[in-house]
Each structure stands twice: as C-alpha cells, then as structure tokens.
PDB file of C-alpha atoms in Angstrom:
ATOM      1  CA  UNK O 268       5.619 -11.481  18.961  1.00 87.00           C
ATOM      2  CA  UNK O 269       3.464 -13.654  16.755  1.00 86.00           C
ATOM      3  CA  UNK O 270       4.876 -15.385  14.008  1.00 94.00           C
ATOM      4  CA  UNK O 271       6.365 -18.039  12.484  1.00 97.00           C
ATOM      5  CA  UNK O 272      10.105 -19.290  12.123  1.00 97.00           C
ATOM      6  CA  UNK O 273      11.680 -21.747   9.695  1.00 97.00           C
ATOM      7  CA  UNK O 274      15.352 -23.080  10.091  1.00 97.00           C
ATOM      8  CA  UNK O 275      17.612 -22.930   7.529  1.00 97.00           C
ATOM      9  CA  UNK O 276      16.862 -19.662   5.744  1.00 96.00           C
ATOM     10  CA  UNK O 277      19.446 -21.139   2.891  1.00 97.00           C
ATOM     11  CA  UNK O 278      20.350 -24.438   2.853  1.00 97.00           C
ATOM     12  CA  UNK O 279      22.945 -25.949  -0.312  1.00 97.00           C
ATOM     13  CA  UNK O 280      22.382 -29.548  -0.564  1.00 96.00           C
ATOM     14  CA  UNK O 281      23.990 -32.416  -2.797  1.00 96.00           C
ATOM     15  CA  UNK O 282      21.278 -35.158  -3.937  1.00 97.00           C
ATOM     16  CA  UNK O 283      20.550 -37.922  -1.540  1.00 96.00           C
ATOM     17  CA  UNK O 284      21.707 -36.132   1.430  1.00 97.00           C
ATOM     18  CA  UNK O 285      18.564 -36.300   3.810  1.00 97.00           C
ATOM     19  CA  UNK O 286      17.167 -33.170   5.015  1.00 97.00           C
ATOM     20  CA  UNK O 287      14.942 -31.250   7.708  1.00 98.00           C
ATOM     21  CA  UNK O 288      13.420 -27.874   7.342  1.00 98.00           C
ATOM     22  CA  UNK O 289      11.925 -26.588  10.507  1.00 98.00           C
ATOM     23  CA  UNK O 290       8.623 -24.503  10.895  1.00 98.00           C
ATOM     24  CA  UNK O 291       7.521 -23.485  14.291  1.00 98.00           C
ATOM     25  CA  UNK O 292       4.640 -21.036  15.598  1.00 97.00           C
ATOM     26  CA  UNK O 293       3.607 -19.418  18.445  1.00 96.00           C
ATOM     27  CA  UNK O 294       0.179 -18.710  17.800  1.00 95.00           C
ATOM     28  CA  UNK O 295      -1.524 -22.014  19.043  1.00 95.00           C
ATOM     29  CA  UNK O 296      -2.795 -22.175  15.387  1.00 94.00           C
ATOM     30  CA  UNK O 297      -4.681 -25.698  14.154  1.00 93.00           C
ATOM     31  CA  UNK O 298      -3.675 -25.804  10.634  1.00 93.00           C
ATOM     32  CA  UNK O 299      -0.136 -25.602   9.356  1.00 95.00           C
ATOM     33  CA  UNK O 300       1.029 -26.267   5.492  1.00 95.00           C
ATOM     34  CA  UNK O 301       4.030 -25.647   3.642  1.00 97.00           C
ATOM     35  CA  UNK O 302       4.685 -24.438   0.427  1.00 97.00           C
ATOM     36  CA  UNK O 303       6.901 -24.660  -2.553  1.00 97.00           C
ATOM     37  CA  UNK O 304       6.963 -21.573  -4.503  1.00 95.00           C
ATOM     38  CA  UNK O 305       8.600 -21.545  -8.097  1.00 93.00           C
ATOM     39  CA  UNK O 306       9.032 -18.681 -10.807  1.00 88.00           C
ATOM     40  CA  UNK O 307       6.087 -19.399 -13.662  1.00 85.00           C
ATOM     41  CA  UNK O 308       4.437 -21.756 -11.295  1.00 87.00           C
ATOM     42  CA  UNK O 309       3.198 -19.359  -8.323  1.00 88.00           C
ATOM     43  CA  UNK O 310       2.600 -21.616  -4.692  1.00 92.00           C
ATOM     44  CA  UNK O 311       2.018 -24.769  -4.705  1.00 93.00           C
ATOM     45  CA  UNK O 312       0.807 -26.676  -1.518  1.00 93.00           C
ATOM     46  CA  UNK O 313       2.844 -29.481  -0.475  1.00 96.00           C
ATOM     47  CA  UNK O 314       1.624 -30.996   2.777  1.00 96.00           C
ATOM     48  CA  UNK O 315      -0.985 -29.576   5.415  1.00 94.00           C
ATOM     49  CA  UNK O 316      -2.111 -30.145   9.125  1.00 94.00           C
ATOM     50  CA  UNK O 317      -5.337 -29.781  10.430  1.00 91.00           C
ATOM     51  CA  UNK O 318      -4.401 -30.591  13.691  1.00 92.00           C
ATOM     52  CA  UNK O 319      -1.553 -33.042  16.181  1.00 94.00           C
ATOM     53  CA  UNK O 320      -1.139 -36.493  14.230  1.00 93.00           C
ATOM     54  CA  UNK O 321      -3.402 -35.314  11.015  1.00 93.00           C
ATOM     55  CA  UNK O 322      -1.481 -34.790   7.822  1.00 95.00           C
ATOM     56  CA  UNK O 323      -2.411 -34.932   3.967  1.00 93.00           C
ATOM     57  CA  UNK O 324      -1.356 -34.513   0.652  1.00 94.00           C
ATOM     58  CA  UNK O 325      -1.321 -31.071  -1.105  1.00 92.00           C
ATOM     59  CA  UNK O 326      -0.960 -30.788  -4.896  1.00 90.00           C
ATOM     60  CA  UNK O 327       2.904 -31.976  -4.766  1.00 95.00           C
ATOM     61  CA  UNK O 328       3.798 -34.017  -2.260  1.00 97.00           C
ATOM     62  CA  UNK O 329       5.879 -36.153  -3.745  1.00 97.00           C
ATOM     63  CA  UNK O 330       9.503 -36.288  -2.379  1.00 97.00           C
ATOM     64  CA  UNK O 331       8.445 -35.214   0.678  1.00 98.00           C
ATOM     65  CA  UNK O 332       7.376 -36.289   4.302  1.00 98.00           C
ATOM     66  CA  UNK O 333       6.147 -34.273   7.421  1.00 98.00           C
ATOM     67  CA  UNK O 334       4.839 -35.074  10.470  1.00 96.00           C
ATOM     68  CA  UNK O 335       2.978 -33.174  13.310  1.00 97.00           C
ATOM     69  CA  UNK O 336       3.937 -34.187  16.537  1.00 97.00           C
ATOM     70  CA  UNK O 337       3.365 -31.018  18.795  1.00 96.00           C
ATOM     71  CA  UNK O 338       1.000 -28.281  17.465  1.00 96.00           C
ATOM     72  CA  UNK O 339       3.521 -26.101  17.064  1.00 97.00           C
ATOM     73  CA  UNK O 340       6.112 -27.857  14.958  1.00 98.00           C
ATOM     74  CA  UNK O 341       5.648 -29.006  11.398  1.00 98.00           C
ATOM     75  CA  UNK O 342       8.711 -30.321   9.934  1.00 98.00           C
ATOM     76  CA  UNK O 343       9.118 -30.583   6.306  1.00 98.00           C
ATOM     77  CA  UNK O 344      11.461 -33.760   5.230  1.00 98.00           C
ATOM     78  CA  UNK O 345      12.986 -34.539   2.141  1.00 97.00           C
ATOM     79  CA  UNK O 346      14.633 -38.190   2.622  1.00 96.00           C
ATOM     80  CA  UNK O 347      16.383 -37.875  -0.864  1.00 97.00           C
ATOM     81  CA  UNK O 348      16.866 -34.869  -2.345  1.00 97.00           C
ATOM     82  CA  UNK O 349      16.724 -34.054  -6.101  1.00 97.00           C
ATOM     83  CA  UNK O 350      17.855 -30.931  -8.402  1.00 97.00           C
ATOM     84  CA  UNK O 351      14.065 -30.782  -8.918  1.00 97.00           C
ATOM     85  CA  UNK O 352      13.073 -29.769  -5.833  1.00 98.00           C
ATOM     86  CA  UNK O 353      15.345 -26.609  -5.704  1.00 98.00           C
ATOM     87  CA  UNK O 354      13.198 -23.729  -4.570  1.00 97.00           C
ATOM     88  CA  UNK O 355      11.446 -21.829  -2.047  1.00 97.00           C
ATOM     89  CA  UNK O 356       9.767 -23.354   0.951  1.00 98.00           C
ATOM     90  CA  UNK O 357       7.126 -21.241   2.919  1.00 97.00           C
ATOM     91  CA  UNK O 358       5.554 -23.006   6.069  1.00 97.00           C
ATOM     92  CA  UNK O 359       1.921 -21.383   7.525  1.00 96.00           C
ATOM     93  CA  UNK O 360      -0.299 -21.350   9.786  1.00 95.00           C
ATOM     94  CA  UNK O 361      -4.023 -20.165  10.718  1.00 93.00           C
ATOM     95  CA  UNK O 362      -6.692 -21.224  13.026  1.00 90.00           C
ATOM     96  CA  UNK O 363      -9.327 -23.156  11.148  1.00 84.00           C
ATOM     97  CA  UNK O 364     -11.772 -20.678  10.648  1.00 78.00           C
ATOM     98  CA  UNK O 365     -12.765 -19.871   7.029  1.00 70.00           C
ATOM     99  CA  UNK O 366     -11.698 -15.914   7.762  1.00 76.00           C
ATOM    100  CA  UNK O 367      -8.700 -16.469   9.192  1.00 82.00           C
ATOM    101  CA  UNK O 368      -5.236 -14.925   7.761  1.00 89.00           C
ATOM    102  CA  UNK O 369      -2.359 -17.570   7.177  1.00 92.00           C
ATOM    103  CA  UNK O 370       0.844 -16.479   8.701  1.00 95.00           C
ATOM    104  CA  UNK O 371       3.569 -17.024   6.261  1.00 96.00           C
ATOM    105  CA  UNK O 372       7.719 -17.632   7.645  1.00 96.00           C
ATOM    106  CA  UNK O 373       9.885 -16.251   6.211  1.00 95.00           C
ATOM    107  CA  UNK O 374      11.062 -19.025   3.570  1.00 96.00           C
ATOM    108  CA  UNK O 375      14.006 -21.620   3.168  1.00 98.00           C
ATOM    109  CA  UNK O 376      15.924 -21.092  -0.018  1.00 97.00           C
ATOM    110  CA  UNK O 377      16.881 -24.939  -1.027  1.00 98.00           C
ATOM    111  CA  UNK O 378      19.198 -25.745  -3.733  1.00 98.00           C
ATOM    112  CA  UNK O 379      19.850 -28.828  -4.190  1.00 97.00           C
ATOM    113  CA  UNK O 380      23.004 -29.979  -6.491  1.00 96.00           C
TER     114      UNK O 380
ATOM    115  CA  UNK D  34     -13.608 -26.814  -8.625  1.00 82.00           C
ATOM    116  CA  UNK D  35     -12.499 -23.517  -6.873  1.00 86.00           C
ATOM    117  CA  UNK D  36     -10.022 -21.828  -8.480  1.00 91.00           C
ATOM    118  CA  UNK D  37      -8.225 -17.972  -8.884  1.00 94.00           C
ATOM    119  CA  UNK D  38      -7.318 -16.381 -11.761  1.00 94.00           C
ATOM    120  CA  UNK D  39      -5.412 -12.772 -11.650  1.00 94.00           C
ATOM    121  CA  UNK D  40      -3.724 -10.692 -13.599  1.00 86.00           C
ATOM    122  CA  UNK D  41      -0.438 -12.143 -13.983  1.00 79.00           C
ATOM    123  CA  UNK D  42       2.049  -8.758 -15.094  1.00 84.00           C
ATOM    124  CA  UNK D  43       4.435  -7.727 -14.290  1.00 93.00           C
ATOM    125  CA  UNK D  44       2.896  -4.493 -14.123  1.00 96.00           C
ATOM    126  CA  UNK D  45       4.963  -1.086 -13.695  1.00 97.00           C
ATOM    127  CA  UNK D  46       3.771   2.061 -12.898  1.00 97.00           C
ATOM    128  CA  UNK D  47       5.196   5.149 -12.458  1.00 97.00           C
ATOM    129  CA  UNK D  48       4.858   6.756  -8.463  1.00 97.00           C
ATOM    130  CA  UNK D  49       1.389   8.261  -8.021  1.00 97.00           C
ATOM    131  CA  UNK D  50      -0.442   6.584 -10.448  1.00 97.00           C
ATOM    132  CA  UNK D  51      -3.314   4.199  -9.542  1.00 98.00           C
ATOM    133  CA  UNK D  52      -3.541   0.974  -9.493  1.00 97.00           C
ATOM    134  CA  UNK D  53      -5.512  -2.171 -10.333  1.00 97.00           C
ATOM    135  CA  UNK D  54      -4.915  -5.569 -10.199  1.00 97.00           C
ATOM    136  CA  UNK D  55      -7.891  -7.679 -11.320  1.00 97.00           C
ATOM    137  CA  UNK D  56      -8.759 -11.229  -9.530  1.00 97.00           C
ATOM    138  CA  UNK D  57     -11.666 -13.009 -10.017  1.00 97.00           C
ATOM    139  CA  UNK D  58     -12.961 -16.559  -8.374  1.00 96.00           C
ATOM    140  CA  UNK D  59     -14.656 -19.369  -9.082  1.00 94.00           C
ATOM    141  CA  UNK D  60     -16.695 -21.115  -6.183  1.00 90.00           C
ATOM    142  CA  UNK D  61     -19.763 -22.140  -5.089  1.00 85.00           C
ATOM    143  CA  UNK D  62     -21.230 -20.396  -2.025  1.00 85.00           C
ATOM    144  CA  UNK D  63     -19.606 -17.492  -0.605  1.00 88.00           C
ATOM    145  CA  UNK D  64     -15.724 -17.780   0.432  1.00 92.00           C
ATOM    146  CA  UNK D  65     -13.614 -15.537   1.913  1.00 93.00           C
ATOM    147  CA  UNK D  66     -11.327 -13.259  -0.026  1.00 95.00           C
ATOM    148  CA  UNK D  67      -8.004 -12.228   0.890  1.00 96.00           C
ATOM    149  CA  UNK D  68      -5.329 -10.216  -0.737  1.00 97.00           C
ATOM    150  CA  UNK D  69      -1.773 -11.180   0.503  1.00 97.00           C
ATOM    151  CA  UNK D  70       1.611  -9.358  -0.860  1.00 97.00           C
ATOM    152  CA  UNK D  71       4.740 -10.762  -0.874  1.00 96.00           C
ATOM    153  CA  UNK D  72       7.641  -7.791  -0.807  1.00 96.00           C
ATOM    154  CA  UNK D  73      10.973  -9.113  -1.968  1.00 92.00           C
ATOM    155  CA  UNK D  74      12.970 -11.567   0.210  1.00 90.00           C
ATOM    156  CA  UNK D  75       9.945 -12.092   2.419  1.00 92.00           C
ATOM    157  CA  UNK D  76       7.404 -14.419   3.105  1.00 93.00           C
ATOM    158  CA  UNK D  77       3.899 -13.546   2.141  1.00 95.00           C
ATOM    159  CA  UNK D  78       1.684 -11.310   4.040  1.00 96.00           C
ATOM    160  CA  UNK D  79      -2.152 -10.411   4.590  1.00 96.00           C
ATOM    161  CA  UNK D  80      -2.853  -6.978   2.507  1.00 97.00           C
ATOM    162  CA  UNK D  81      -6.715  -6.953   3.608  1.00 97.00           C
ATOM    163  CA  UNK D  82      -9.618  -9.870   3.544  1.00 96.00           C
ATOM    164  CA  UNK D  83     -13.818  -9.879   2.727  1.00 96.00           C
ATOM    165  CA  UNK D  84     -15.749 -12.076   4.248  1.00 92.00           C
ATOM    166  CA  UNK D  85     -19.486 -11.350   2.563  1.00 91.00           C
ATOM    167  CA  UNK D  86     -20.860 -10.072  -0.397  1.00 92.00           C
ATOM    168  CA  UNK D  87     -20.515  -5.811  -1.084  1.00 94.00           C
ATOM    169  CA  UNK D  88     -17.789  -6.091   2.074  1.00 95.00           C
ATOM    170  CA  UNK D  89     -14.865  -4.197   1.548  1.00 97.00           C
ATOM    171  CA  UNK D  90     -11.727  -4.856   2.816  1.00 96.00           C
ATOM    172  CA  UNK D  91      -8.846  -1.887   3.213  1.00 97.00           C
ATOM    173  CA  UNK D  92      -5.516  -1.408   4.106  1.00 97.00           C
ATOM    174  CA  UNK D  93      -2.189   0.756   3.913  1.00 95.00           C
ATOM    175  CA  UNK D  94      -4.084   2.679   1.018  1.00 97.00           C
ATOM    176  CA  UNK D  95      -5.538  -0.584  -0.727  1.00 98.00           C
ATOM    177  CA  UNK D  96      -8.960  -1.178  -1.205  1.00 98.00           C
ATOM    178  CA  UNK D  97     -10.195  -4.413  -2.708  1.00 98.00           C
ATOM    179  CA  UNK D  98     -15.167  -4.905  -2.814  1.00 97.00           C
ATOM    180  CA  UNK D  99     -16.317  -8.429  -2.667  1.00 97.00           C
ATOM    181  CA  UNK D 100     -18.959  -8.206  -5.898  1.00 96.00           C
ATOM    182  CA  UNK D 101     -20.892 -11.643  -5.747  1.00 93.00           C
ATOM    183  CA  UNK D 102     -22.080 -10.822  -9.020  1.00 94.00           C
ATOM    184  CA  UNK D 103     -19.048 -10.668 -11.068  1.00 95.00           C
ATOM    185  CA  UNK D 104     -17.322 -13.118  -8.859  1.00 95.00           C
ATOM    186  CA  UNK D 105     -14.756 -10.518  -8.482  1.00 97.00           C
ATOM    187  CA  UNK D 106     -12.095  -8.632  -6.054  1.00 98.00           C
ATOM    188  CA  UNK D 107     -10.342  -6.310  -7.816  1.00 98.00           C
ATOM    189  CA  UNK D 108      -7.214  -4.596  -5.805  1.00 98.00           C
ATOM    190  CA  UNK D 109      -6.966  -0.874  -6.321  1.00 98.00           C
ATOM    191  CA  UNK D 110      -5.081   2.357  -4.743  1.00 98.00           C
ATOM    192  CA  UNK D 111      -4.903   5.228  -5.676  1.00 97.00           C
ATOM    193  CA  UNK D 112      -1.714   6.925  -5.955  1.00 96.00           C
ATOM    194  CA  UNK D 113       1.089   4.132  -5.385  1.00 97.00           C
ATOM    195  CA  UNK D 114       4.782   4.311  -4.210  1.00 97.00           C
ATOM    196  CA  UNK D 115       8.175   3.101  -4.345  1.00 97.00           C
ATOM    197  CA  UNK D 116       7.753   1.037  -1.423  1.00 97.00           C
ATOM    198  CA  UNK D 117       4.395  -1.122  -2.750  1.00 97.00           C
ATOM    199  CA  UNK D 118       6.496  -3.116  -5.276  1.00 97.00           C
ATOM    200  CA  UNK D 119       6.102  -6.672  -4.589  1.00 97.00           C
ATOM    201  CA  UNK D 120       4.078  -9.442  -5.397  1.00 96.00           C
ATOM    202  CA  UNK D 121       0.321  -9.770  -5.105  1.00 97.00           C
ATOM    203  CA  UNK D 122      -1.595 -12.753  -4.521  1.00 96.00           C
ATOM    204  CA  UNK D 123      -5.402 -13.099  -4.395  1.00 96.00           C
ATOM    205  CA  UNK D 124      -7.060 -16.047  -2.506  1.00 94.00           C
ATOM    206  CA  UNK D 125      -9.910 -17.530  -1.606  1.00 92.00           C
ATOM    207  CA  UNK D 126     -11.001 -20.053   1.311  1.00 90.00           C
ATOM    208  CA  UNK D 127     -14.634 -21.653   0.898  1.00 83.00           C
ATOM    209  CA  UNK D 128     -14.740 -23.074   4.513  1.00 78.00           C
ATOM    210  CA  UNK D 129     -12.342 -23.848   7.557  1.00 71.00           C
ATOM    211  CA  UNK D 130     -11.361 -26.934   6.305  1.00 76.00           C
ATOM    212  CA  UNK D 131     -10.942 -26.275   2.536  1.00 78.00           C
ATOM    213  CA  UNK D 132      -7.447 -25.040   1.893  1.00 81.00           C
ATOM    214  CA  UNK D 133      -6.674 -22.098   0.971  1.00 87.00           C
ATOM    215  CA  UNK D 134      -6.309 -21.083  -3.239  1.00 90.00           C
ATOM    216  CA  UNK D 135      -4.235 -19.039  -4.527  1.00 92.00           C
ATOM    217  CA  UNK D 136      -4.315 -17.079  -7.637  1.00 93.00           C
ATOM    218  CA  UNK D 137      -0.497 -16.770  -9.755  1.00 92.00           C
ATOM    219  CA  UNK D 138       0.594 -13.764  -8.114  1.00 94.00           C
ATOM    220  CA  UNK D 139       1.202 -10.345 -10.245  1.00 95.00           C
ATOM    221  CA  UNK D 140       4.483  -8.704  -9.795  1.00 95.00           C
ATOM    222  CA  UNK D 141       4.308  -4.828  -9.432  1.00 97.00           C
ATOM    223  CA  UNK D 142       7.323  -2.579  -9.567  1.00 97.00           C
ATOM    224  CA  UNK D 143       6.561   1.484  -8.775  1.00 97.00           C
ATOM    225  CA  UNK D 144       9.052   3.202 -10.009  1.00 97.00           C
ATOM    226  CA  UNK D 145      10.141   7.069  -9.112  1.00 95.00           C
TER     227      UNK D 145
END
C-alpha cells in the first residue's frame, strides 16, 4: 500500500530534550516536506526535499533541522525543543511534477512542556 | 507572489443541503489546482485536482471548474452528509519545483 508513515503519532516532550520525528514513503517520490499545522495559522511549510542531499528552508524553519539521506526518509529534528513549537507535524511527499498529489502521513502530535 | 485565499468558516450545514466553498488564486501562468480535505484526526488528503483552464475536477460528489478568468475554483456538491465534515484546503502549484500553496483551510461540519 502506498503511503506515508511518521513515528511518534504523540510525542510529550520537556524543553531541551532533543528530538526525532520520522517520515518514511514508499512511493519512490522526489520531493518530501513537512509541515507544522496550527489552529488560526493553517500549514505552514517547514523544510522541503527536492531530492537525496537537497534541502531548504520553508516559511519556518527555525528550530528545526532535517536531512535527506535515502529518498525515502526525511527526518524532522528539533535539537532543543521549545513550548512554541507545540503542534502538529505532517510530512509529504509527491513526484516533482506540477500535477502531482502530495501524500500527507498521518501527523505527530508534539507538545512540548 | 502566488498566494490562496478561501473562505475561512466554519461553515455548517444541515444534511442535504449544497455546498460551496469559494477559493480563489493569485498566479501568473496557469498552475494546477487541487482541493485536499483533512477529516478529523487525519492527515490531509487529495479531494480532486485541475490542471488547465475550463477543466473540471470531480470526486466522491465534489465538483470544483478551473475559471482562468476569475482566477477561481470554487468547491461545490450538491446535497452533503454527515460524513463530509472536515477541513478543506485549496492549493495551487505553478510548476514542479515551486512548492505547493495552500489556502487557510475552511472547517465544515454537516449536521443530521
């Protein structure tokens, strides 16, 4: 089945505590991007991949780190956690085609305390 | 720049009545148009997508025309249920390597 995992669902963190939320796909896809999404605020990109080894900036990346190492994987890093950045992560993916659907996960819930 | 702006709501409606949700763009050229819902607890999801002018894109009772001249794509069904509350998101992506934008999202809850 096609689709696209993220690891923790929930996650309750304290501030400072270094974490890793996992995205994975199985669809080959080129381009992969998470997401913050916050009530008032609607999505907000974070971080996307065009392809292995190319990352950039979204519209709020600060506080956060990623790196693409195998096409699949797209891990989503927070070395130092803030109350801020409580919310709801999404990770995607497409192929790079300017029709092509994004395949949400099924979001990470982060609080952080 | 390119940007979405939608009807934010929430919107309720009572079952069987119809629905629109207004979205319109701004962009140069001619982008592709999607309509994604989000149901609660779940990650979003593609509703139906347009990729030319007078296309129209259709899906699970959902109907949403690409009008070039108004800049528009306007979701609409006709009679909707329980089961379509959620949230709506329209979007747009000019070329492969623009990314994607989304408009606010409008919540819609159907109610019996």
């Amino acid at each position: 089945e096609a689709q696209v995992t993220q690891n923790p669902r929930y996650l309750i963190t304290v501030t400072g505590k270094k974490l890793t939320v996992t995205c994975s796909q199985n669809m080959n896809h080129e381009y992969m991007s998470w997401y913050r999404q916050d009530p008032g605020l609607g999505l907000r990109q974070i971080y996307y991949s065009m392809n292995v080894e190319v990352t950039d900036k979204g519209d709020v990346p600060e506080g956060y780190k990623v790196s693409r190492k195998e096409k699949r994987n797209f891990p989503l890093i927070l070395e130092s956690p803030s109350p801020n950045q409580t919310s709801l992560y999404f990770c995607a993916s497409s192929l790079l085609n300017r029709a092509n659907t994004q395949y949400f996960g099924p979001g990470t819930r982060l609080t952080v305390l | 720049g390119n940007s979405v702006t939608q009807m934010e709501g929430p919107v309720t409606l009572s079952e069987e009545a119809f629905l629109t949700i207004n979205c319109t763009y701004t962009a140069t050229g001619y982008p592709s148009l999607f309509w994604y819902v989000q149901y609660p607890g779940e990650g979003l999801q593609l509703l139906l997508k347009a990729t030319k002018a007078d296309d129209k894109g259709s899906n699970k009772g959902f109907e949403a025309t690409y009008r070039k001249e108004t800049t528009s794509f306007h979701l609409e069904k006709g009679s909707v249920q329980v089961s379509d509350s959620a949230v709506y998101f329209c979007a747009l992506l000019k070329t492969s390597y623009d990314k994607v934008i989304f408009g606010p999202g409008t919540s819609l809850s159907v109610i019996p």
